[in-house]
CSV table of C-alpha atoms and ligand atoms in Angstrom, one decimal:
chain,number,residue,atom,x,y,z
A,26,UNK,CA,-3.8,-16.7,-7.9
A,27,UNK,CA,-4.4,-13.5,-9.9
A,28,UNK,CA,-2.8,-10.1,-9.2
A,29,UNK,CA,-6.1,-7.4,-8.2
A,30,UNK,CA,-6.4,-4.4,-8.9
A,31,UNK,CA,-7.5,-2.4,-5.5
A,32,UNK,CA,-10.7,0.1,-5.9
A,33,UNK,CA,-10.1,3.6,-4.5
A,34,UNK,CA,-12.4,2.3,-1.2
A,35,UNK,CA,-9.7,-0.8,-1.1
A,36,UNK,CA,-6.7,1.5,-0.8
A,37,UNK,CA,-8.3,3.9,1.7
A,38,UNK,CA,-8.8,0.5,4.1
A,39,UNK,CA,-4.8,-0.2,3.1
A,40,UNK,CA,-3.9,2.8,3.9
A,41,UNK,CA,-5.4,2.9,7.2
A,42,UNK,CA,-3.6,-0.7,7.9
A,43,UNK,CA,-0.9,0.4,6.7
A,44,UNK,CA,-0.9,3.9,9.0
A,45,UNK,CA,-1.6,1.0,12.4
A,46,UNK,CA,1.5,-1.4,11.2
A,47,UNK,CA,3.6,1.5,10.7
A,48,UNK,CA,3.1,3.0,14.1
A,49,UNK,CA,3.7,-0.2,16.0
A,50,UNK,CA,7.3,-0.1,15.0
A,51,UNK,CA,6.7,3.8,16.3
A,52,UNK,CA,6.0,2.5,19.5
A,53,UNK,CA,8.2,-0.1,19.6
A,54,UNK,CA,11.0,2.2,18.9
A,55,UNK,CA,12.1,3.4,22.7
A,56,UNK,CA,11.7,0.3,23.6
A,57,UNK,CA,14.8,-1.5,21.3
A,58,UNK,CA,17.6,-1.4,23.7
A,59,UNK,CA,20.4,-3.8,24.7
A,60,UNK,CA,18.8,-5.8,27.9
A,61,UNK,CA,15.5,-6.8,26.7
A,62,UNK,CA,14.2,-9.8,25.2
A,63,UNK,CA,12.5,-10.7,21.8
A,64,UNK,CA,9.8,-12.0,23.8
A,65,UNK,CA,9.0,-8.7,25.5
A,66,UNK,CA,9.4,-7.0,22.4
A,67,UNK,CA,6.9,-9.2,21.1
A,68,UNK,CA,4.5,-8.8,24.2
A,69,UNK,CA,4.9,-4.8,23.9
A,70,UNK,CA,3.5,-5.5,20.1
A,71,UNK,CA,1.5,-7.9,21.0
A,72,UNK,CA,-0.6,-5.9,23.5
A,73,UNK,CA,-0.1,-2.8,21.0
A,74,UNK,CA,-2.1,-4.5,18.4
A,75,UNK,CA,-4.8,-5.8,20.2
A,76,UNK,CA,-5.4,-3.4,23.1
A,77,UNK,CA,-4.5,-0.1,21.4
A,78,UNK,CA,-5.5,-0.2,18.5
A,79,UNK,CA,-7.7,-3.7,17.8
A,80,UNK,CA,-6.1,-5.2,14.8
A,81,UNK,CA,-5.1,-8.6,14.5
A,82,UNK,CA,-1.4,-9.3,14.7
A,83,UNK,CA,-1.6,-11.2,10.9
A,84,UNK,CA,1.8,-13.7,12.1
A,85,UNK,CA,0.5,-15.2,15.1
A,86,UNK,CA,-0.7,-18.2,14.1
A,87,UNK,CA,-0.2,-17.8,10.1
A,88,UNK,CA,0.7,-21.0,9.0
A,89,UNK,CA,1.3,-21.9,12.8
A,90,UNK,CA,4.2,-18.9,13.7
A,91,UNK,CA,4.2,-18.9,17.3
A,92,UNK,CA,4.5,-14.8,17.7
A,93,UNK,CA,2.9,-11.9,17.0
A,94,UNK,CA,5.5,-10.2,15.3
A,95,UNK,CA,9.1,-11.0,13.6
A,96,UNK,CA,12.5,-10.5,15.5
A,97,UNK,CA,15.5,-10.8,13.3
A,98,UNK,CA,19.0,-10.4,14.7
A,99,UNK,CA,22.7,-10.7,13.2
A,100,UNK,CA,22.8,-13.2,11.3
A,101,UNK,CA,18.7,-14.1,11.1
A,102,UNK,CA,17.3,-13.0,7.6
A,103,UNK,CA,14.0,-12.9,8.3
A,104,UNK,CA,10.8,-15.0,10.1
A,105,UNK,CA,12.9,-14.9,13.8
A,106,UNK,CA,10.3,-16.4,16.7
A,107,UNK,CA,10.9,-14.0,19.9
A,108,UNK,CA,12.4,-16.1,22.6
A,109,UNK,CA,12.6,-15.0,26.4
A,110,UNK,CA,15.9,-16.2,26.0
A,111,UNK,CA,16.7,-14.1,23.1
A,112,UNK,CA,18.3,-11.0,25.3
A,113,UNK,CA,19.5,-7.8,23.0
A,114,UNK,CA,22.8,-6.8,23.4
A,115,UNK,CA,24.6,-3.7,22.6
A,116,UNK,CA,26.2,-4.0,19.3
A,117,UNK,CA,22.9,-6.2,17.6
A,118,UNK,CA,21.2,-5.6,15.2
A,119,UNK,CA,17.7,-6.4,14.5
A,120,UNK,CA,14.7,-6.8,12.2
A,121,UNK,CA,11.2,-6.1,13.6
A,122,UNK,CA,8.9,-7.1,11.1
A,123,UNK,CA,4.8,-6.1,12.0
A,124,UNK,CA,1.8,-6.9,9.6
A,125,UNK,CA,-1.7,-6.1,11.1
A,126,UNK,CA,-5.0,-7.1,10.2
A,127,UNK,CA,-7.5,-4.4,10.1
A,128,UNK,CA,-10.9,-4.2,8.2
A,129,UNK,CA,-10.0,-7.6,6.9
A,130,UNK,CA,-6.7,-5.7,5.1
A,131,UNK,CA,-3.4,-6.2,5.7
A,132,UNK,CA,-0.4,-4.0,6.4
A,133,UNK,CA,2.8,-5.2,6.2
A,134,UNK,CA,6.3,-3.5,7.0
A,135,UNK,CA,9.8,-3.5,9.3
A,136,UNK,CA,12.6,-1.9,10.2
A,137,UNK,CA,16.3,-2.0,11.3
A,138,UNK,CA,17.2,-1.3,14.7
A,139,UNK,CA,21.1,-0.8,15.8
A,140,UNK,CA,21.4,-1.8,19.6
A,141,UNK,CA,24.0,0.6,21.8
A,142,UNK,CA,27.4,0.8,20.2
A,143,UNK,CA,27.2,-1.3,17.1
A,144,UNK,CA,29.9,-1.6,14.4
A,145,UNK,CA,30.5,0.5,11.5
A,146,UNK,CA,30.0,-2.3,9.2
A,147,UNK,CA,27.2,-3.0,10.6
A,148,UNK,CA,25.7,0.5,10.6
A,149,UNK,CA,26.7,0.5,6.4
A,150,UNK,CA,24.6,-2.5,6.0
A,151,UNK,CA,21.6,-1.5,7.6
A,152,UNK,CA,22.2,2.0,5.3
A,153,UNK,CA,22.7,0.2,2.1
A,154,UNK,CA,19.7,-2.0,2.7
A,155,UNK,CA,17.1,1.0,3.6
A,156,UNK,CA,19.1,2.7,0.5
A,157,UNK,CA,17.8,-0.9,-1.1
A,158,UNK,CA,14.2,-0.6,-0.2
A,159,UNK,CA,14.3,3.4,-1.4
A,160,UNK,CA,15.8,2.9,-4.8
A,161,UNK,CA,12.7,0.0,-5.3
A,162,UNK,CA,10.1,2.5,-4.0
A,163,UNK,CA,11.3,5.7,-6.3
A,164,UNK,CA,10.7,3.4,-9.7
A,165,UNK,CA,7.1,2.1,-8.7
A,166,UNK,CA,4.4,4.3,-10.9
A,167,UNK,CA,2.3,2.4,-13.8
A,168,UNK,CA,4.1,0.8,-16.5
A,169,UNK,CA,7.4,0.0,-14.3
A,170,UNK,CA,8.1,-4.0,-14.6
A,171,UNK,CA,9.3,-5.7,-11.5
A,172,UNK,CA,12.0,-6.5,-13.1
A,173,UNK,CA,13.1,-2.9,-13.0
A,174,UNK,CA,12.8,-3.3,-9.6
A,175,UNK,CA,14.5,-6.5,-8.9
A,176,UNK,CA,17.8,-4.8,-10.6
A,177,UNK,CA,18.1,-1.9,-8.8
A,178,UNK,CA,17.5,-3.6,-6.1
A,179,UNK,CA,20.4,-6.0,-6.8
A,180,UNK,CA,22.5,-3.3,-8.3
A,181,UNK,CA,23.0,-1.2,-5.2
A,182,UNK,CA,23.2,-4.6,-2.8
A,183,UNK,CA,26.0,-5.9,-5.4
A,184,UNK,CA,27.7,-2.5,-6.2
A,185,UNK,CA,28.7,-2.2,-2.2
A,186,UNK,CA,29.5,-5.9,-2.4
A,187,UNK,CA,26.8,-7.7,-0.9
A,188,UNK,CA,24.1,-9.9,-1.9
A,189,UNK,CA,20.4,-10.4,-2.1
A,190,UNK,CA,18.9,-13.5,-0.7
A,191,UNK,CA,17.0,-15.3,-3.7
A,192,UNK,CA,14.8,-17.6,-1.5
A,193,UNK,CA,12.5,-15.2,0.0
A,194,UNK,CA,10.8,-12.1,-1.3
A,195,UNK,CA,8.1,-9.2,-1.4
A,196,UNK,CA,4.5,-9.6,-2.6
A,197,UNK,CA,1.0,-8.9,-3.3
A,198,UNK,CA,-1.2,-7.9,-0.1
A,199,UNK,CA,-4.7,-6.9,0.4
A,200,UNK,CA,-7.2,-9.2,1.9
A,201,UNK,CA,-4.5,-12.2,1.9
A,202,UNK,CA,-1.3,-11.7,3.7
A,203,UNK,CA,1.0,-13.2,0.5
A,204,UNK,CA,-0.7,-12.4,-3.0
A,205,UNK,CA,0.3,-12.8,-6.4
A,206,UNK,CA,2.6,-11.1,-7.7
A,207,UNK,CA,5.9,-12.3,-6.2
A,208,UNK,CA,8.1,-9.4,-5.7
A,209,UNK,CA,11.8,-10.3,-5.9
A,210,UNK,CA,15.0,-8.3,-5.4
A,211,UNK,CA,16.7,-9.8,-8.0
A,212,UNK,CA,16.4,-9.8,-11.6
A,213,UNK,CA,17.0,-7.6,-14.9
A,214,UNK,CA,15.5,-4.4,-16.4
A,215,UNK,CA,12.7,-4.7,-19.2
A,216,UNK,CA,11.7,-8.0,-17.9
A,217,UNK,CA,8.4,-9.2,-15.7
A,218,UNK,CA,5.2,-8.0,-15.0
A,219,UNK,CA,4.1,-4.5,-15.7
A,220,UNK,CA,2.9,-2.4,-12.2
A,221,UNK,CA,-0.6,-0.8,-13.3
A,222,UNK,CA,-2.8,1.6,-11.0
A,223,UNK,CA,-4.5,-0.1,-7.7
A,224,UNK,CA,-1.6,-2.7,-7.1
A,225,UNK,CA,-0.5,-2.8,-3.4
A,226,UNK,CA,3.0,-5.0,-3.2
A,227,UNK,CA,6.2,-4.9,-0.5
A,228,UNK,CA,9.4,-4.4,-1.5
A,229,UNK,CA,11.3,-5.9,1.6
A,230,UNK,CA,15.0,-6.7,0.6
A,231,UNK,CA,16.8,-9.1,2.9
A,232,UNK,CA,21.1,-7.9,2.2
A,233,UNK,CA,23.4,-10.1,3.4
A,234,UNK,CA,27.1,-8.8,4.0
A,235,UNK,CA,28.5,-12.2,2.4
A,236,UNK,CA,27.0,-15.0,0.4
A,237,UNK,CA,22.8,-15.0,-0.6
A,238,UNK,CA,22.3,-18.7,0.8
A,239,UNK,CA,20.3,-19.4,3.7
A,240,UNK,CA,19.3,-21.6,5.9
A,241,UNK,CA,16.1,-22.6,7.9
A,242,UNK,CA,16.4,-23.6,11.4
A,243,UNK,CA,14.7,-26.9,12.6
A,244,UNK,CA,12.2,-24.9,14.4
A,245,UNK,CA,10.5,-24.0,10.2
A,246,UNK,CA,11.0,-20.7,10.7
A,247,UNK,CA,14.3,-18.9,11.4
A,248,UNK,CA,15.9,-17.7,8.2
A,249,UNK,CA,19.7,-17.4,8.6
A,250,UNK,CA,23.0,-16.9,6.6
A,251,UNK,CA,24.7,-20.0,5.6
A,252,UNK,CA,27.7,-18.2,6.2
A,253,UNK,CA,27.1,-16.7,9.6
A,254,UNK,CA,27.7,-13.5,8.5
A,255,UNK,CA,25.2,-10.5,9.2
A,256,UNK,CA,21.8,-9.8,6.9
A,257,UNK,CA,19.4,-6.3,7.0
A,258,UNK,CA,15.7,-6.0,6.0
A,259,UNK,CA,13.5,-3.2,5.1
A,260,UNK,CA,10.1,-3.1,4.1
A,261,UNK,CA,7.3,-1.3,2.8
A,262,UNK,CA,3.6,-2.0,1.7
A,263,UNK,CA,2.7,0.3,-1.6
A,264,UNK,CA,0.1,1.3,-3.7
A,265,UNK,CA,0.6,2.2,-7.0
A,266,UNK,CA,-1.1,5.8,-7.9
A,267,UNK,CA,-2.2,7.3,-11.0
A,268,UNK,CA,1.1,8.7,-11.1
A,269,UNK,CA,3.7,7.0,-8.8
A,270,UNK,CA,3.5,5.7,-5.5
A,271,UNK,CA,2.0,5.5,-1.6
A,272,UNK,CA,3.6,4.5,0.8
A,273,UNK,CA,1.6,2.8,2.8
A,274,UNK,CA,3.4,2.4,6.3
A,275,UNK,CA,5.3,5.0,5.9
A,276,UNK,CA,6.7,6.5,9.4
A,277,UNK,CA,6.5,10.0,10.5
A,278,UNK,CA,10.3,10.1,10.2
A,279,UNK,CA,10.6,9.1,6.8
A,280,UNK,CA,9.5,11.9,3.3
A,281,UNK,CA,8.9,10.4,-0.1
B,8,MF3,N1,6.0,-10.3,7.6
B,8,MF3,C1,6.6,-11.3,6.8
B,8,MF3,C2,6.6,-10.7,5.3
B,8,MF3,O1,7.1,-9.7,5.2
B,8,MF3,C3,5.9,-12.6,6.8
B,8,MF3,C4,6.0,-13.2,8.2
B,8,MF3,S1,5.1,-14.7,8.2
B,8,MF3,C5,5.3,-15.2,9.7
B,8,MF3,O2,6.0,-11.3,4.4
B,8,MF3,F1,4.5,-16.2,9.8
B,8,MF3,F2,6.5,-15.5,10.0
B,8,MF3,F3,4.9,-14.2,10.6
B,9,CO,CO1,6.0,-8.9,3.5
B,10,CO,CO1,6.8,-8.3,6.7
């Protein structure tokens, strides 16, 4: 597969898909609290999408997934299945990861949620991943090569002493879920493709507070730590602009 370039009618469909993905994680916001499930998160979603707003929920079924959305907690990377018997406690934290369907384009983003009381270190993770996904975003304008990206990426994860999972990484989107180009978090400045006008990618670092391996459960989907110990995800779709960036899913609590 090739990288395309998105016409100006392209990136208005984007952006609207982008607006819908964004404000399920709105929605789902009140509703992240220690005593429910990843299941009924999933539901709430679920019936979001399809009821509310008539997208398709672009995971359930993709490849097989089970769910309509992604719940990552602790020690999950990324691609958790919601489980009734998955129960939110205070302390967690957790990935919600949404991509919608609409007008046959797709918009793709997630968040960090702390549950109740959760621990400092935890907190600074979640921080220094968003910070992750920010520094990305800010370099994104034509002519910036991913691998500028990759390294700053990396640079921030490494400077506060974590790492950046290698396995797994952002991408292409548009009218496929997963496009060309691969978008990694990893990598060194100067190097890679050059970003030109009409691209829409995600930058969606996974940070892990110890060692970068992983490991996939036997159910094919669950990304977790080899080591056990806690990982954070952010992401955004973009489009790159004449002059910068969009963010696409951007939420109404965020500014760029
Ligand atoms: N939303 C994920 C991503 O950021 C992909 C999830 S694929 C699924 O690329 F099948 F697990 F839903
Ligand atoms: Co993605
Ligand atoms: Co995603």
């Amino acid at each position: 597969m090739s990288v395309s370039i998105k016409s100006p009618d392209e990136i208005d469909k984007m952006r609207i898909a982008g607006r819908l993905a964004a404000e399920v994680l709105e929605m789902i916001t009140p509703h992240i609290q220690a005593g429910i499930s990843t299941a009924e998160i999933d539901r709430i979603c679920h019936d979001y999408m399809v009821d509310v707003q008539n997208v398709v929920p672009a995971c359930l079924g993709y490849r097989g997934f089970p769910k309509s959305v992604c719940t990552s907690v602790n020690h999950v990377i990324c691609h958790g299945i919601p489980a009734d018997n998955k129960v939110l406690k205070s302390g967690d934290i957790i990935n919600v990861d949404v991509t919608v369907i609409k007008d046959g384009y797709h918009g793709d983003t997630s968040k960090m949620f702390c549950v109740g009381k959760t621990p400092s270190h935890a907190e600074r993770l979640v921080r220094i991943a968003q910070e992750c996904l920010y520094k990305g975003i800010e370099l994104v304008k034509p002519g910036c090569q991913l691998g500028d990206i990759g390294h700053i990426v990396q640079q921030h994860a490494e400077g506060n002493f974590y790492s950046v999972v290698r396995e797994y990484c952002g991408h292409g989107i548009g009218l496929e879920f997963h496009e060309d180009p691969q978008v990694v978090h990893y990598g060194r400045p100067g190097t890679g493709m050059a970003l030109q006008e009409g691209m829409t990618f995600t930058i969606e670092p996974m940070v892990n507070a110890g060692k970068y391996q992983t490991r996939l459960k036997k159910d094919g989907w669950t990304v977790e730590t080899r080591d056990g110990r806690l990982s954070a995800q952010w992401e955004h779709t973009l489009a790159v602009t004449a002059t910068g960036v969009e963010v696409l899913t951007a939420r109404s609590e965020e500014h760029f």
